[in-house]
Amino acid sequence: MVKITYVTHEGTEKEVDVAVGLSIMEGAIHNGVDGIEAVCNGNCYCGTCRIYVAQGWLDKLTPAAEEELAMIEAAGEEDPNARLACQIPVTEALDGIRVTTPEFQK
Ligand code: FES
């Protein structure tokens, strides 16, 4: 299990244990984390699983594929730490990662 801390835009934190192999989105859904809707259930076409990855963790993530980058760009997102949580597999290297959810995702 890997510890992931999900932080709302208001600063409320929830640390949960997530199994390796799930996505960061699935870790949120399985643990009742607010702020990640995942309307398309991880198929990379809704963009409602957007997160901002804490500084220092980006290089530990699986790089974003063209499909993910296109979704983020189409949403007008400019934060370089923005990713889609459904496209990030949880690995042991992510133990302790912190991600923040945007205000528009409740
Ligand atoms: Fe829809 Fe991630 S769950 S894009």
PDB file of N, CA and C and ligand atoms in Angstrom:
ATOM      1  N   MET A   1       0.845  -1.197   0.000  1.00  0.00           N
ATOM      2  CA  MET A   1       0.000   0.000   0.000  1.00  0.00           C
ATOM      3  C   MET A   1       0.876   1.241   0.000  1.00  0.00           C
ATOM      4  N   VAL A   2       0.353   2.269  -0.607  1.00  0.00           N
ATOM      5  CA  VAL A   2       1.065   3.534  -0.745  1.00  0.00           C
ATOM      6  C   VAL A   2       0.218   4.625  -0.105  1.00  0.00           C
ATOM      7  N   LYS A   3       0.849   5.501   0.668  1.00  0.00           N
ATOM      8  CA  LYS A   3       0.103   6.597   1.285  1.00  0.00           C
ATOM      9  C   LYS A   3       0.000   7.765   0.303  1.00  0.00           C
ATOM     10  N   ILE A   4      -1.238   8.208   0.102  1.00  0.00           N
ATOM     11  CA  ILE A   4      -1.494   9.372  -0.747  1.00  0.00           C
ATOM     12  C   ILE A   4      -2.302  10.364   0.072  1.00  0.00           C
ATOM     13  N   THR A   5      -1.882  11.625   0.049  1.00  0.00           N
ATOM     14  CA  THR A   5      -2.645  12.668   0.723  1.00  0.00           C
ATOM     15  C   THR A   5      -3.355  13.506  -0.330  1.00  0.00           C
ATOM     16  N   TYR A   6      -4.664  13.510  -0.243  1.00  0.00           N
ATOM     17  CA  TYR A   6      -5.497  14.327  -1.128  1.00  0.00           C
ATOM     18  C   TYR A   6      -5.856  15.597  -0.362  1.00  0.00           C
ATOM     19  N   VAL A   7      -5.674  16.735  -0.989  1.00  0.00           N
ATOM     20  CA  VAL A   7      -5.926  18.024  -0.347  1.00  0.00           C
ATOM     21  C   VAL A   7      -6.967  18.774  -1.173  1.00  0.00           C
ATOM     22  N   THR A   8      -8.014  19.257  -0.525  1.00  0.00           N
ATOM     23  CA  THR A   8      -8.996  20.045  -1.264  1.00  0.00           C
ATOM     24  C   THR A   8      -8.451  21.445  -1.500  1.00  0.00           C
ATOM     25  N   HIS A   9      -9.120  22.187  -2.375  1.00  0.00           N
ATOM     26  CA  HIS A   9      -8.673  23.557  -2.643  1.00  0.00           C
ATOM     27  C   HIS A   9      -8.773  24.422  -1.399  1.00  0.00           C
ATOM     28  N   GLU A  10      -9.573  23.966  -0.430  1.00  0.00           N
ATOM     29  CA  GLU A  10      -9.711  24.714   0.827  1.00  0.00           C
ATOM     30  C   GLU A  10      -8.663  24.312   1.865  1.00  0.00           C
ATOM     31  N   GLY A  11      -7.873  23.291   1.535  1.00  0.00           N
ATOM     32  CA  GLY A  11      -6.798  22.892   2.437  1.00  0.00           C
ATOM     33  C   GLY A  11      -7.107  21.716   3.340  1.00  0.00           C
ATOM     34  N   THR A  12      -8.291  21.114   3.190  1.00  0.00           N
ATOM     35  CA  THR A  12      -8.622  19.939   3.992  1.00  0.00           C
ATOM     36  C   THR A  12      -7.869  18.728   3.445  1.00  0.00           C
ATOM     37  N   GLU A  13      -7.181  18.034   4.331  1.00  0.00           N
ATOM     38  CA  GLU A  13      -6.359  16.902   3.897  1.00  0.00           C
ATOM     39  C   GLU A  13      -6.981  15.563   4.292  1.00  0.00           C
ATOM     40  N   LYS A  14      -6.780  14.568   3.439  1.00  0.00           N
ATOM     41  CA  LYS A  14      -7.195  13.202   3.760  1.00  0.00           C
ATOM     42  C   LYS A  14      -6.099  12.266   3.272  1.00  0.00           C
ATOM     43  N   GLU A  15      -5.466  11.578   4.216  1.00  0.00           N
ATOM     44  CA  GLU A  15      -4.422  10.621   3.858  1.00  0.00           C
ATOM     45  C   GLU A  15      -5.026   9.230   3.816  1.00  0.00           C
ATOM     46  N   VAL A  16      -4.803   8.519   2.724  1.00  0.00           N
ATOM     47  CA  VAL A  16      -5.356   7.178   2.582  1.00  0.00           C
ATOM     48  C   VAL A  16      -4.278   6.224   2.071  1.00  0.00           C
ATOM     49  N   ASP A  17      -4.525   4.948   2.271  1.00  0.00           N
ATOM     50  CA  ASP A  17      -3.652   3.898   1.739  1.00  0.00           C
ATOM     51  C   ASP A  17      -4.264   3.380   0.446  1.00  0.00           C
ATOM     52  N   VAL A  18      -3.453   3.361  -0.600  1.00  0.00           N
ATOM     53  CA  VAL A  18      -3.942   2.940  -1.917  1.00  0.00           C
ATOM     54  C   VAL A  18      -3.056   1.799  -2.430  1.00  0.00           C
ATOM     55  N   ALA A  19      -3.687   0.785  -2.972  1.00  0.00           N
ATOM     56  CA  ALA A  19      -2.940  -0.365  -3.487  1.00  0.00           C
ATOM     57  C   ALA A  19      -2.176   0.001  -4.760  1.00  0.00           C
ATOM     58  N   VAL A  20      -0.965  -0.514  -4.852  1.00  0.00           N
ATOM     59  CA  VAL A  20      -0.178  -0.367  -6.074  1.00  0.00           C
ATOM     60  C   VAL A  20      -0.956  -0.984  -7.228  1.00  0.00           C
ATOM     61  N   GLY A  21      -0.966  -0.289  -8.351  1.00  0.00           N
ATOM     62  CA  GLY A  21      -1.681  -0.791  -9.521  1.00  0.00           C
ATOM     63  C   GLY A  21      -2.982  -0.067  -9.787  1.00  0.00           C
ATOM     64  N   LEU A  22      -3.572   0.485  -8.726  1.00  0.00           N
ATOM     65  CA  LEU A  22      -4.746   1.334  -8.951  1.00  0.00           C
ATOM     66  C   LEU A  22      -4.257   2.671  -9.500  1.00  0.00           C
ATOM     67  N   SER A  23      -5.179   3.510  -9.944  1.00  0.00           N
ATOM     68  CA  SER A  23      -4.794   4.868 -10.335  1.00  0.00           C
ATOM     69  C   SER A  23      -5.011   5.802  -9.145  1.00  0.00           C
ATOM     70  N   ILE A  24      -4.450   6.983  -9.225  1.00  0.00           N
ATOM     71  CA  ILE A  24      -4.681   7.967  -8.157  1.00  0.00           C
ATOM     72  C   ILE A  24      -6.166   8.310  -8.087  1.00  0.00           C
ATOM     73  N   MET A  25      -6.848   8.312  -9.224  1.00  0.00           N
ATOM     74  CA  MET A  25      -8.296   8.542  -9.229  1.00  0.00           C
ATOM     75  C   MET A  25      -9.006   7.420  -8.486  1.00  0.00           C
ATOM     76  N   GLU A  26      -8.668   6.173  -8.774  1.00  0.00           N
ATOM     77  CA  GLU A  26      -9.337   5.042  -8.105  1.00  0.00           C
ATOM     78  C   GLU A  26      -9.070   5.070  -6.611  1.00  0.00           C
ATOM     79  N   GLY A  27      -7.876   5.502  -6.226  1.00  0.00           N
ATOM     80  CA  GLY A  27      -7.564   5.626  -4.809  1.00  0.00           C
ATOM     81  C   GLY A  27      -8.495   6.604  -4.122  1.00  0.00           C
ATOM     82  N   ALA A  28      -8.840   7.671  -4.805  1.00  0.00           N
ATOM     83  CA  ALA A  28      -9.757   8.670  -4.253  1.00  0.00           C
ATOM     84  C   ALA A  28     -11.178   8.118  -4.174  1.00  0.00           C
ATOM     85  N   ILE A  29     -11.632   7.532  -5.258  1.00  0.00           N
ATOM     86  CA  ILE A  29     -13.012   7.017  -5.303  1.00  0.00           C
ATOM     87  C   ILE A  29     -13.216   5.912  -4.264  1.00  0.00           C
ATOM     88  N   HIS A  30     -12.264   5.000  -4.155  1.00  0.00           N
ATOM     89  CA  HIS A  30     -12.400   3.873  -3.219  1.00  0.00           C
ATOM     90  C   HIS A  30     -12.375   4.318  -1.760  1.00  0.00           C
ATOM     91  N   ASN A  31     -11.841   5.509  -1.517  1.00  0.00           N
ATOM     92  CA  ASN A  31     -11.710   5.988  -0.138  1.00  0.00           C
ATOM     93  C   ASN A  31     -12.598   7.188   0.174  1.00  0.00           C
ATOM     94  N   GLY A  32     -13.555   7.461  -0.701  1.00  0.00           N
ATOM     95  CA  GLY A  32     -14.508   8.529  -0.426  1.00  0.00           C
ATOM     96  C   GLY A  32     -13.900   9.919  -0.370  1.00  0.00           C
ATOM     97  N   VAL A  33     -12.870  10.143  -1.155  1.00  0.00           N
ATOM     98  CA  VAL A  33     -12.228  11.457  -1.192  1.00  0.00           C
ATOM     99  C   VAL A  33     -13.079  12.417  -2.024  1.00  0.00           C
ATOM    100  N   ASP A  34     -13.357  13.582  -1.473  1.00  0.00           N
ATOM    101  CA  ASP A  34     -14.101  14.599  -2.210  1.00  0.00           C
ATOM    102  C   ASP A  34     -13.188  15.278  -3.234  1.00  0.00           C
ATOM    103  N   GLY A  35     -13.805  15.807  -4.276  1.00  0.00           N
ATOM    104  CA  GLY A  35     -13.058  16.642  -5.214  1.00  0.00           C
ATOM    105  C   GLY A  35     -12.579  15.936  -6.460  1.00  0.00           C
ATOM    106  N   ILE A  36     -12.848  14.642  -6.578  1.00  0.00           N
ATOM    107  CA  ILE A  36     -12.514  13.912  -7.808  1.00  0.00           C
ATOM    108  C   ILE A  36     -13.783  13.210  -8.253  1.00  0.00           C
ATOM    109  N   GLU A  37     -14.356  13.687  -9.347  1.00  0.00           N
ATOM    110  CA  GLU A  37     -15.646  13.165  -9.799  1.00  0.00           C
ATOM    111  C   GLU A  37     -15.499  11.918 -10.669  1.00  0.00           C
ATOM    112  N   ALA A  38     -14.568  11.950 -11.617  1.00  0.00           N
ATOM    113  CA  ALA A  38     -14.304  10.804 -12.487  1.00  0.00           C
ATOM    114  C   ALA A  38     -15.550  10.336 -13.237  1.00  0.00           C
ATOM    115  N   VAL A  39     -16.197  11.256 -13.891  1.00  0.00           N
ATOM    116  CA  VAL A  39     -17.448  10.977 -14.603  1.00  0.00           C
ATOM    117  C   VAL A  39     -17.272   9.885 -15.667  1.00  0.00           C
ATOM    118  N   CYS A  40     -16.140   9.861 -16.341  1.00  0.00           N
ATOM    119  CA  CYS A  40     -15.938   8.875 -17.418  1.00  0.00           C
ATOM    120  C   CYS A  40     -15.305   7.588 -16.907  1.00  0.00           C
ATOM    121  N   ASN A  41     -15.151   7.496 -15.587  1.00  0.00           N
ATOM    122  CA  ASN A  41     -14.649   6.268 -14.972  1.00  0.00           C
ATOM    123  C   ASN A  41     -13.243   5.880 -15.431  1.00  0.00           C
ATOM    124  N   GLY A  42     -12.435   6.882 -15.690  1.00  0.00           N
ATOM    125  CA  GLY A  42     -11.026   6.608 -15.992  1.00  0.00           C
ATOM    126  C   GLY A  42     -10.682   6.446 -17.449  1.00  0.00           C
ATOM    127  N   ASN A  43     -11.565   6.869 -18.320  1.00  0.00           N
ATOM    128  CA  ASN A  43     -11.320   6.687 -19.755  1.00  0.00           C
ATOM    129  C   ASN A  43     -10.705   7.909 -20.441  1.00  0.00           C
ATOM    130  N   CYS A  44     -10.289   8.882 -19.678  1.00  0.00           N
ATOM    131  CA  CYS A  44      -9.552  10.039 -20.180  1.00  0.00           C
ATOM    132  C   CYS A  44     -10.359  10.905 -21.144  1.00  0.00           C
ATOM    133  N   TYR A  45     -11.661  11.028 -20.918  1.00  0.00           N
ATOM    134  CA  TYR A  45     -12.406  11.953 -21.765  1.00  0.00           C
ATOM    135  C   TYR A  45     -13.331  12.903 -21.021  1.00  0.00           C
ATOM    136  N   CYS A  46     -13.311  12.889 -19.681  1.00  0.00           N
ATOM    137  CA  CYS A  46     -14.171  13.841 -18.968  1.00  0.00           C
ATOM    138  C   CYS A  46     -13.391  14.984 -18.318  1.00  0.00           C
ATOM    139  N   GLY A  47     -12.193  14.711 -17.902  1.00  0.00           N
ATOM    140  CA  GLY A  47     -11.368  15.734 -17.262  1.00  0.00           C
ATOM    141  C   GLY A  47     -11.791  16.099 -15.850  1.00  0.00           C
ATOM    142  N   THR A  48     -12.696  15.325 -15.250  1.00  0.00           N
ATOM    143  CA  THR A  48     -13.181  15.662 -13.904  1.00  0.00           C
ATOM    144  C   THR A  48     -12.396  14.951 -12.796  1.00  0.00           C
ATOM    145  N   CYS A  49     -11.220  14.523 -13.132  1.00  0.00           N
ATOM    146  CA  CYS A  49     -10.338  13.920 -12.126  1.00  0.00           C
ATOM    147  C   CYS A  49      -9.050  14.724 -12.036  1.00  0.00           C
ATOM    148  N   ARG A  50      -9.165  16.012 -12.369  1.00  0.00           N
ATOM    149  CA  ARG A  50      -7.946  16.828 -12.420  1.00  0.00           C
ATOM    150  C   ARG A  50      -7.365  17.026 -11.017  1.00  0.00           C
ATOM    151  N   ILE A  51      -6.058  16.955 -10.972  1.00  0.00           N
ATOM    152  CA  ILE A  51      -5.341  17.200  -9.720  1.00  0.00           C
ATOM    153  C   ILE A  51      -4.121  18.064 -10.019  1.00  0.00           C
ATOM    154  N   TYR A  52      -3.599  18.660  -8.953  1.00  0.00           N
ATOM    155  CA  TYR A  52      -2.334  19.379  -9.026  1.00  0.00           C
ATOM    156  C   TYR A  52      -1.357  18.627  -8.134  1.00  0.00           C
ATOM    157  N   VAL A  53      -0.298  18.161  -8.750  1.00  0.00           N
ATOM    158  CA  VAL A  53       0.687  17.334  -8.060  1.00  0.00           C
ATOM    159  C   VAL A  53       1.668  18.243  -7.312  1.00  0.00           C
ATOM    160  N   ALA A  54       1.931  17.897  -6.059  1.00  0.00           N
ATOM    161  CA  ALA A  54       2.839  18.709  -5.246  1.00  0.00           C
ATOM    162  C   ALA A  54       4.232  18.760  -5.872  1.00  0.00           C
ATOM    163  N   GLN A  55       4.888  19.891  -5.668  1.00  0.00           N
ATOM    164  CA  GLN A  55       6.256  20.061  -6.172  1.00  0.00           C
ATOM    165  C   GLN A  55       7.132  18.904  -5.703  1.00  0.00           C
ATOM    166  N   GLY A  56       8.013  18.467  -6.581  1.00  0.00           N
ATOM    167  CA  GLY A  56       8.948  17.411  -6.218  1.00  0.00           C
ATOM    168  C   GLY A  56       8.477  16.009  -6.558  1.00  0.00           C
ATOM    169  N   TRP A  57       7.223  15.899  -7.007  1.00  0.00           N
ATOM    170  CA  TRP A  57       6.690  14.563  -7.306  1.00  0.00           C
ATOM    171  C   TRP A  57       6.491  14.309  -8.797  1.00  0.00           C
ATOM    172  N   LEU A  58       6.472  15.351  -9.583  1.00  0.00           N
ATOM    173  CA  LEU A  58       6.145  15.187 -11.005  1.00  0.00           C
ATOM    174  C   LEU A  58       7.059  14.191 -11.716  1.00  0.00           C
ATOM    175  N   ASP A  59       8.343  14.233 -11.393  1.00  0.00           N
ATOM    176  CA  ASP A  59       9.274  13.349 -12.109  1.00  0.00           C
ATOM    177  C   ASP A  59       9.175  11.891 -11.669  1.00  0.00           C
ATOM    178  N   LYS A  60       8.366  11.620 -10.650  1.00  0.00           N
ATOM    179  CA  LYS A  60       8.164  10.231 -10.206  1.00  0.00           C
ATOM    180  C   LYS A  60       6.934   9.593 -10.866  1.00  0.00           C
ATOM    181  N   LEU A  61       6.182  10.423 -11.605  1.00  0.00           N
ATOM    182  CA  LEU A  61       4.947   9.937 -12.211  1.00  0.00           C
ATOM    183  C   LEU A  61       5.195   9.361 -13.593  1.00  0.00           C
ATOM    184  N   THR A  62       4.317   8.487 -14.012  1.00  0.00           N
ATOM    185  CA  THR A  62       4.312   8.054 -15.402  1.00  0.00           C
ATOM    186  C   THR A  62       4.020   9.297 -16.248  1.00  0.00           C
ATOM    187  N   PRO A  63       4.846   9.577 -17.261  1.00  0.00           N
ATOM    188  CA  PRO A  63       4.612  10.784 -18.071  1.00  0.00           C
ATOM    189  C   PRO A  63       3.231  10.765 -18.724  1.00  0.00           C
ATOM    190  N   ALA A  64       2.679  11.961 -18.900  1.00  0.00           N
ATOM    191  CA  ALA A  64       1.358  12.076 -19.524  1.00  0.00           C
ATOM    192  C   ALA A  64       1.440  11.722 -21.004  1.00  0.00           C
ATOM    193  N   ALA A  65       0.473  10.941 -21.465  1.00  0.00           N
ATOM    194  CA  ALA A  65       0.374  10.598 -22.878  1.00  0.00           C
ATOM    195  C   ALA A  65      -0.287  11.759 -23.631  1.00  0.00           C
ATOM    196  N   GLU A  66      -0.191  11.721 -24.943  1.00  0.00           N
ATOM    197  CA  GLU A  66      -0.768  12.785 -25.780  1.00  0.00           C
ATOM    198  C   GLU A  66      -2.243  13.007 -25.467  1.00  0.00           C
ATOM    199  N   GLU A  67      -2.957  11.921 -25.281  1.00  0.00           N
ATOM    200  CA  GLU A  67      -4.394  11.992 -25.002  1.00  0.00           C
ATOM    201  C   GLU A  67      -4.663  12.803 -23.729  1.00  0.00           C
ATOM    202  N   GLU A  68      -3.895  12.556 -22.696  1.00  0.00           N
ATOM    203  CA  GLU A  68      -4.066  13.288 -21.437  1.00  0.00           C
ATOM    204  C   GLU A  68      -3.684  14.745 -21.605  1.00  0.00           C
ATOM    205  N   LEU A  69      -2.566  14.991 -22.255  1.00  0.00           N
ATOM    206  CA  LEU A  69      -2.124  16.369 -22.467  1.00  0.00           C
ATOM    207  C   LEU A  69      -3.164  17.156 -23.251  1.00  0.00           C
ATOM    208  N   ALA A  70      -3.787  16.521 -24.233  1.00  0.00           N
ATOM    209  CA  ALA A  70      -4.808  17.192 -25.048  1.00  0.00           C
ATOM    210  C   ALA A  70      -6.019  17.561 -24.195  1.00  0.00           C
ATOM    211  N   MET A  71      -6.410  16.650 -23.291  1.00  0.00           N
ATOM    212  CA  MET A  71      -7.552  16.935 -22.419  1.00  0.00           C
ATOM    213  C   MET A  71      -7.253  18.123 -21.510  1.00  0.00           C
ATOM    214  N   ILE A  72      -6.068  18.151 -20.963  1.00  0.00           N
ATOM    215  CA  ILE A  72      -5.687  19.232 -20.046  1.00  0.00           C
ATOM    216  C   ILE A  72      -5.628  20.562 -20.802  1.00  0.00           C
ATOM    217  N   GLU A  73      -5.060  20.524 -22.000  1.00  0.00           N
ATOM    218  CA  GLU A  73      -4.955  21.744 -22.800  1.00  0.00           C
ATOM    219  C   GLU A  73      -6.343  22.238 -23.220  1.00  0.00           C
ATOM    220  N   ALA A  74      -7.202  21.322 -23.610  1.00  0.00           N
ATOM    221  CA  ALA A  74      -8.553  21.704 -24.050  1.00  0.00           C
ATOM    222  C   ALA A  74      -9.340  22.367 -22.920  1.00  0.00           C
ATOM    223  N   ALA A  75      -9.000  22.027 -21.688  1.00  0.00           N
ATOM    224  CA  ALA A  75      -9.684  22.616 -20.532  1.00  0.00           C
ATOM    225  C   ALA A  75      -9.133  23.997 -20.192  1.00  0.00           C
ATOM    226  N   GLY A  76      -8.095  24.413 -20.914  1.00  0.00           N
ATOM    227  CA  GLY A  76      -7.527  25.728 -20.655  1.00  0.00           C
ATOM    228  C   GLY A  76      -6.645  25.764 -19.415  1.00  0.00           C
ATOM    229  N   GLU A  77      -6.233  24.583 -18.974  1.00  0.00           N
ATOM    230  CA  GLU A  77      -5.407  24.504 -17.771  1.00  0.00           C
ATOM    231  C   GLU A  77      -3.989  24.981 -18.079  1.00  0.00           C
ATOM    232  N   GLU A  78      -3.466  25.840 -17.216  1.00  0.00           N
ATOM    233  CA  GLU A  78      -2.122  26.364 -17.433  1.00  0.00           C
ATOM    234  C   GLU A  78      -1.129  25.966 -16.345  1.00  0.00           C
ATOM    235  N   ASP A  79      -1.628  25.373 -15.280  1.00  0.00           N
ATOM    236  CA  ASP A  79      -0.731  24.970 -14.193  1.00  0.00           C
ATOM    237  C   ASP A  79       0.118  23.783 -14.666  1.00  0.00           C
ATOM    238  N   PRO A  80       1.437  23.904 -14.638  1.00  0.00           N
ATOM    239  CA  PRO A  80       2.300  22.812 -15.119  1.00  0.00           C
ATOM    240  C   PRO A  80       2.217  21.554 -14.258  1.00  0.00           C
ATOM    241  N   ASN A  81       1.641  21.655 -13.066  1.00  0.00           N
ATOM    242  CA  ASN A  81       1.520  20.488 -12.194  1.00  0.00           C
ATOM    243  C   ASN A  81       0.176  19.788 -12.348  1.00  0.00           C
ATOM    244  N   ALA A  82      -0.628  20.233 -13.297  1.00  0.00           N
ATOM    245  CA  ALA A  82      -1.938  19.621 -13.503  1.00  0.00           C
ATOM    246  C   ALA A  82      -1.791  18.276 -14.215  1.00  0.00           C
ATOM    247  N   ARG A  83      -2.504  17.286 -13.715  1.00  0.00           N
ATOM    248  CA  ARG A  83      -2.579  15.971 -14.353  1.00  0.00           C
ATOM    249  C   ARG A  83      -3.998  15.439 -14.198  1.00  0.00           C
ATOM    250  N   LEU A  84      -4.288  14.373 -14.920  1.00  0.00           N
ATOM    251  CA  LEU A  84      -5.554  13.664 -14.750  1.00  0.00           C
ATOM    252  C   LEU A  84      -5.263  12.446 -13.867  1.00  0.00           C
ATOM    253  N   ALA A  85      -5.934  12.382 -12.725  1.00  0.00           N
ATOM    254  CA  ALA A  85      -5.626  11.345 -11.735  1.00  0.00           C
ATOM    255  C   ALA A  85      -5.872   9.939 -12.260  1.00  0.00           C
ATOM    256  N   CYS A  86      -6.773   9.816 -13.235  1.00  0.00           N
ATOM    257  CA  CYS A  86      -7.065   8.476 -13.754  1.00  0.00           C
ATOM    258  C   CYS A  86      -5.941   7.941 -14.628  1.00  0.00           C
ATOM    259  N   GLN A  87      -5.045   8.812 -15.029  1.00  0.00           N
ATOM    260  CA  GLN A  87      -3.967   8.405 -15.927  1.00  0.00           C
ATOM    261  C   GLN A  87      -2.645   8.174 -15.190  1.00  0.00           C
ATOM    262  N   ILE A  88      -2.705   8.196 -13.866  1.00  0.00           N
ATOM    263  CA  ILE A  88      -1.481   8.020 -13.084  1.00  0.00           C
ATOM    264  C   ILE A  88      -1.571   6.732 -12.274  1.00  0.00           C
ATOM    265  N   PRO A  89      -0.869   5.690 -12.699  1.00  0.00           N
ATOM    266  CA  PRO A  89      -0.862   4.459 -11.910  1.00  0.00           C
ATOM    267  C   PRO A  89      -0.076   4.657 -10.619  1.00  0.00           C
ATOM    268  N   VAL A  90      -0.591   4.088  -9.544  1.00  0.00           N
ATOM    269  CA  VAL A  90       0.089   4.170  -8.257  1.00  0.00           C
ATOM    270  C   VAL A  90       1.226   3.157  -8.236  1.00  0.00           C
ATOM    271  N   THR A  91       2.410   3.655  -7.929  1.00  0.00           N
ATOM    272  CA  THR A  91       3.590   2.791  -7.802  1.00  0.00           C
ATOM    273  C   THR A  91       4.207   3.030  -6.425  1.00  0.00           C
ATOM    274  N   GLU A  92       5.113   2.152  -6.035  1.00  0.00           N
ATOM    275  CA  GLU A  92       5.789   2.309  -4.738  1.00  0.00           C
ATOM    276  C   GLU A  92       6.507   3.656  -4.655  1.00  0.00           C
ATOM    277  N   ALA A  93       6.966   4.160  -5.794  1.00  0.00           N
ATOM    278  CA  ALA A  93       7.702   5.434  -5.816  1.00  0.00           C
ATOM    279  C   ALA A  93       6.836   6.610  -5.408  1.00  0.00           C
ATOM    280  N   LEU A  94       5.528   6.417  -5.392  1.00  0.00           N
ATOM    281  CA  LEU A  94       4.621   7.516  -5.054  1.00  0.00           C
ATOM    282  C   LEU A  94       4.236   7.541  -3.578  1.00  0.00           C
ATOM    283  N   ASP A  95       4.853   6.691  -2.769  1.00  0.00           N
ATOM    284  CA  ASP A  95       4.498   6.659  -1.346  1.00  0.00           C
ATOM    285  C   ASP A  95       4.768   8.022  -0.709  1.00  0.00           C
ATOM    286  N   GLY A  96       3.712   8.641  -0.198  1.00  0.00           N
ATOM    287  CA  GLY A  96       3.830   9.956   0.436  1.00  0.00           C
ATOM    288  C   GLY A  96       3.421  11.124  -0.445  1.00  0.00           C
ATOM    289  N   ILE A  97       3.001  10.847  -1.659  1.00  0.00           N
ATOM    290  CA  ILE A  97       2.649  11.918  -2.595  1.00  0.00           C
ATOM    291  C   ILE A  97       1.453  12.724  -2.084  1.00  0.00           C
ATOM    292  N   ARG A  98       1.449  14.002  -2.447  1.00  0.00           N
ATOM    293  CA  ARG A  98       0.335  14.899  -2.109  1.00  0.00           C
ATOM    294  C   ARG A  98      -0.218  15.469  -3.406  1.00  0.00           C
ATOM    295  N   VAL A  99      -1.529  15.449  -3.512  1.00  0.00           N
ATOM    296  CA  VAL A  99      -2.182  16.030  -4.685  1.00  0.00           C
ATOM    297  C   VAL A  99      -3.338  16.910  -4.215  1.00  0.00           C
ATOM    298  N   THR A 100      -3.552  17.998  -4.926  1.00  0.00           N
ATOM    299  CA  THR A 100      -4.616  18.933  -4.568  1.00  0.00           C
ATOM    300  C   THR A 100      -5.674  18.927  -5.658  1.00  0.00           C
ATOM    301  N   THR A 101      -6.924  18.996  -5.236  1.00  0.00           N
ATOM    302  CA  THR A 101      -8.029  19.027  -6.204  1.00  0.00           C
ATOM    303  C   THR A 101      -8.450  20.471  -6.453  1.00  0.00           C
ATOM    304  N   PRO A 102      -8.917  20.768  -7.669  1.00  0.00           N
ATOM    305  CA  PRO A 102      -9.295  22.143  -7.996  1.00  0.00           C
ATOM    306  C   PRO A 102     -10.636  22.541  -7.395  1.00  0.00           C
ATOM    307  N   GLU A 103     -10.849  23.832  -7.292  1.00  0.00           N
ATOM    308  CA  GLU A 103     -12.064  24.356  -6.678  1.00  0.00           C
ATOM    309  C   GLU A 103     -13.322  23.939  -7.433  1.00  0.00           C
ATOM    310  N   PHE A 104     -13.220  23.824  -8.770  1.00  0.00           N
ATOM    311  CA  PHE A 104     -14.420  23.533  -9.562  1.00  0.00           C
ATOM    312  C   PHE A 104     -14.828  22.069  -9.518  1.00  0.00           C
ATOM    313  N   GLN A 105     -14.050  21.218  -8.890  1.00  0.00           N
ATOM    314  CA  GLN A 105     -14.436  19.806  -8.713  1.00  0.00           C
ATOM    315  C   GLN A 105     -14.855  19.618  -7.258  1.00  0.00           C
ATOM    316  N   LYS A 106     -16.074  19.249  -7.051  1.00  0.00           N
ATOM    317  CA  LYS A 106     -16.571  19.097  -5.683  1.00  0.00           C
ATOM    318  C   LYS A 106     -16.767  17.627  -5.360  1.00  0.00           C
TER     319      LYS A 106
HETATM  320 FE1  FES B   1     -12.491  11.010 -16.743  1.00  0.00          FE
HETATM  321 FE2  FES B   1     -10.079  10.912 -15.601  1.00  0.00          FE
HETATM  322  S1  FES B   1     -11.920  10.019 -14.925  1.00  0.00           S
HETATM  323  S2  FES B   1     -10.651  11.891 -17.445  1.00  0.00           S
END
